[in-house]
Amino acid sequence: MAPLVEVQGLEKRFSVGGAWLRGRRRVIHAVDGVSFAIEPGEVLGLVGESGCGKTTTGRLILRLIEPSAGRIRFEGHDLMALSPPRLWATRQRMQIVFQDPFASLNPRMRVGSIIAEPLAIYERAGATERRRQVSELLDVVGLDPAFAERYPHELSGGQRQRIGIAAALALRPSLIVADEPVSALDVSVQAQVLNLLMDLRRRFGLTYLFISHDLHVVLHMSDRVAVMYLGEIVEIGPRDALYRAPRHPYTQVLLSAAPVADPKLRRERIVPKGEVASPLAVPSGCRFHPRCPLVFDRCRVERPLLRTVGAGHEAACHLNEAPALLTGA
Amino acid sequence: MSVTATMLPVVARPRRRVSFRAAFGLGALLLIGGSAVFAPQLAPWDPARQMLTKRLRPPMWQARGLREHPLGTDHLGRDILSRILHGGRISLGVGLTAVTLSALIGVTLGLLAGFFGGRADALIMRIVDVFLAIPYILLAMGVVFALGPSLLNVILVMGATRWVQFARIVRADVLSIREREFVAGARARGNRPLRLLLRHVLPNALTPIIVVATLELAFMIIYESALSFLGLGVQPPTPTWGWMLADGRNYVATAWWLATFPGLAIMLTVLAVNLLGDWLRDTLDPRLKV
């Protein structure tokens, strides 16, 4: 089956400074050559530290931000080649759920209008039918239809996030980019929203790009996982393979840092050195080398490429040429 | 300390729908507006009628005051009350239309500059800089000299020189609003630029617009008086508050009522508009509704 989304060599450069009297112009490579594909009905998890470009990647796919380079194919269309009206029409099939439920809903609109707006814009339904669909959508996300008359500020974080999901569902998209959908919520509410997302996936045959900095959440939600570091994907593979046998030191670091709910289990914790490098001063060679516990000379000069290390499993680390060094540690 | 932080008066708003302040503002404005509309019926005298035998009479409650001139007479023996009532028509009318005009220009340009950024922003903000660099009175003088002093020209000039106030505030606000997530969400859900601006950005920029509009209305009334004072505004003998204020200035040491009563009229109007503006701002913001 053809993938629902296919991203190739996606890049986004932001330039900072360079305006008159504002210092030297510098370029931030927020996303630097990211490629992946998502099959229909699949959940791809995208995990990484803050600032690694995962949110930017999500927005680039919807072309909410213009990519600097790369190709995006969605349902067979080359998104980069679409004219504005065609892009507008295609957007109905791809939606986004945001991280901050307190910033992602227009405070001046009632919940009902927020959910009904896309139906009106795309002329999917008349006024009465829209009201009916709003009630139905509220019900689908587990809220009382009476919420339609409320304003966002009257709701809790979890309720708002459900509204955000209902608004994203209104157009019956095939792809939903879930950009840290539970990071801003209480732990107890997180579970409810995650379960809701899983239910909706089954019910509507949705495909997710699930972005999070929380490895546990990603492992729980995803079929496959991609790990990002400083704008690059350093490892991508099936969830279980990546969890049991991570093939990039950064993934190992992430896994070892995630707490495990078993006091008897003792694990070696791998601690990375130093801080995340600034995307303004990307390290030479492998981007992770200044922090890598297994660094050697080659890492400082040669940038490792993604290479296959297992079935559907790729990692970008020189050590995979001599796997004993990496896994036998 | 942590206990007091939760006790900050965030929700300490009156639970009444219309507060006393709003009611006062509305009442005062209705009174002022009504007396301006019905000035011909209410005014006891023709505002232009000069009675030189009754020059500079003080208000009726003072020693030489006359009962038929409750607020006294000016240096030409004209009835001050009648002139204030008639003057309100000009001052309020000119002020309101000029503010509306400058808000239309300023908000539109501010929205475009803030939302689209880049060249549009640079161009519009350079025009704003030019307007800010030239003293607006000087600019107005030039234009009125060229076009001739008429009521319409005065309004046009006032609107065309003060729009920068709106443009700057709106642009600054839009710059931050357009980065908020709900704007990105609205775009993902199919909003095209025009609808995005009018439905999602503009409503969230309303608060500063209303504040500036109420301040500007006060300013426009004074502005009109400055133009009238220079002989570029509404021409005498048509009374306006600003002109009466400017004219009465010469007699302020000997006949205080000439400048005081039109000054009070301006003050009351400005106060009422500001109170009403506060109320309007709170009412239009669903977050502040109780």
PDB file of C-alpha atoms in Angstrom, chain A residues 59 62-65 88 91 94-96 98-100 103-109 114 117-118 121-122 151 153 167-168 171, chain B residues 179-192 195 199-201 203-207 281 284-289:
ATOM      1  CA  ARG A  59       3.743  22.149  10.988  1.00  0.00           C
ATOM      2  CA  LEU A  62       0.598  20.754   6.872  1.00  0.00           C
ATOM      3  CA  ARG A  63       2.457  23.615   5.214  1.00  0.00           C
ATOM      4  CA  LEU A  64       1.451  25.873   8.075  1.00  0.00           C
ATOM      5  CA  ILE A  65       5.106  26.871   7.798  1.00  0.00           C
ATOM      6  CA  TRP A  88      -6.668  24.735   0.678  1.00  0.00           C
ATOM      7  CA  ARG A  91      -5.970  20.661   4.015  1.00  0.00           C
ATOM      8  CA  MET A  94      -5.000  16.788   7.285  1.00  0.00           C
ATOM      9  CA  GLN A  95      -5.534  18.439  10.634  1.00  0.00           C
ATOM     10  CA  ILE A  96      -3.546  19.355  13.708  1.00  0.00           C
ATOM     11  CA  PHE A  98      -1.917  21.564  19.465  1.00  0.00           C
ATOM     12  CA  GLN A  99       0.069  21.353  22.633  1.00  0.00           C
ATOM     13  CA  ASP A 100      -1.298  24.215  24.676  1.00  0.00           C
ATOM     14  CA  ALA A 103      -3.632  29.030  23.476  1.00  0.00           C
ATOM     15  CA  SER A 104      -5.091  26.918  20.708  1.00  0.00           C
ATOM     16  CA  LEU A 105      -8.729  28.033  20.941  1.00  0.00           C
ATOM     17  CA  ASN A 106      -9.850  31.514  19.942  1.00  0.00           C
ATOM     18  CA  PRO A 107     -10.943  33.092  23.256  1.00  0.00           C
ATOM     19  CA  ARG A 108     -13.574  35.221  21.500  1.00  0.00           C
ATOM     20  CA  MET A 109     -15.489  32.349  19.931  1.00  0.00           C
ATOM     21  CA  ILE A 114     -15.011  26.866  16.807  1.00  0.00           C
ATOM     22  CA  GLU A 117     -16.277  26.871  11.554  1.00  0.00           C
ATOM     23  CA  PRO A 118     -14.453  24.421   9.278  1.00  0.00           C
ATOM     24  CA  ILE A 121     -15.794  27.321   5.463  1.00  0.00           C
ATOM     25  CA  TYR A 122     -15.718  24.163   3.376  1.00  0.00           C
ATOM     26  CA  TYR A 151     -16.428  29.961  25.879  1.00  0.00           C
ATOM     27  CA  HIS A 153     -11.956  30.088  29.209  1.00  0.00           C
ATOM     28  CA  ALA A 167     -12.491  20.778  15.803  1.00  0.00           C
ATOM     29  CA  ALA A 168      -9.739  18.780  14.115  1.00  0.00           C
ATOM     30  CA  LEU A 171     -13.711  17.709   8.509  1.00  0.00           C
TER      31      LEU A 171
ATOM     32  CA  GLU B 179       1.847  33.856  16.456  1.00  0.00           C
ATOM     33  CA  ARG B 180      -0.712  32.340  18.798  1.00  0.00           C
ATOM     34  CA  GLU B 181      -1.687  28.739  18.239  1.00  0.00           C
ATOM     35  CA  PHE B 182      -5.350  29.347  17.555  1.00  0.00           C
ATOM     36  CA  VAL B 183      -4.391  31.368  14.484  1.00  0.00           C
ATOM     37  CA  ALA B 184      -2.342  28.457  13.144  1.00  0.00           C
ATOM     38  CA  GLY B 185      -5.257  26.169  14.022  1.00  0.00           C
ATOM     39  CA  ALA B 186      -7.729  28.393  12.205  1.00  0.00           C
ATOM     40  CA  ARG B 187      -5.486  28.307   9.154  1.00  0.00           C
ATOM     41  CA  ALA B 188      -5.299  24.532   9.287  1.00  0.00           C
ATOM     42  CA  ARG B 189      -9.096  24.422   9.437  1.00  0.00           C
ATOM     43  CA  GLY B 190      -9.410  26.331   6.195  1.00  0.00           C
ATOM     44  CA  ASN B 191      -9.520  30.014   7.120  1.00  0.00           C
ATOM     45  CA  ARG B 192      -8.198  32.094   4.268  1.00  0.00           C
ATOM     46  CA  ARG B 195     -11.504  35.613   7.123  1.00  0.00           C
ATOM     47  CA  ARG B 199     -12.810  36.522  12.508  1.00  0.00           C
ATOM     48  CA  HIS B 200      -9.744  35.531  14.488  1.00  0.00           C
ATOM     49  CA  VAL B 201      -7.223  38.353  14.618  1.00  0.00           C
ATOM     50  CA  PRO B 203     -11.691  40.401  17.568  1.00  0.00           C
ATOM     51  CA  ASN B 204      -8.670  39.676  19.733  1.00  0.00           C
ATOM     52  CA  ALA B 205      -7.203  43.115  19.026  1.00  0.00           C
ATOM     53  CA  LEU B 206     -10.403  44.920  19.977  1.00  0.00           C
ATOM     54  CA  THR B 207      -9.460  45.963  23.502  1.00  0.00           C
ATOM     55  CA  ARG B 281     -14.259  46.724  26.389  1.00  0.00           C
ATOM     56  CA  LEU B 284     -16.976  42.531  24.384  1.00  0.00           C
ATOM     57  CA  ASP B 285     -14.464  40.277  26.132  1.00  0.00           C
ATOM     58  CA  PRO B 286     -16.145  36.985  27.023  1.00  0.00           C
ATOM     59  CA  ARG B 287     -13.413  36.207  29.546  1.00  0.00           C
ATOM     60  CA  LEU B 288     -14.512  39.078  31.770  1.00  0.00           C
ATOM     61  CA  LYS B 289     -18.191  38.213  31.780  1.00  0.00           C
TER      62      LYS B 289
END
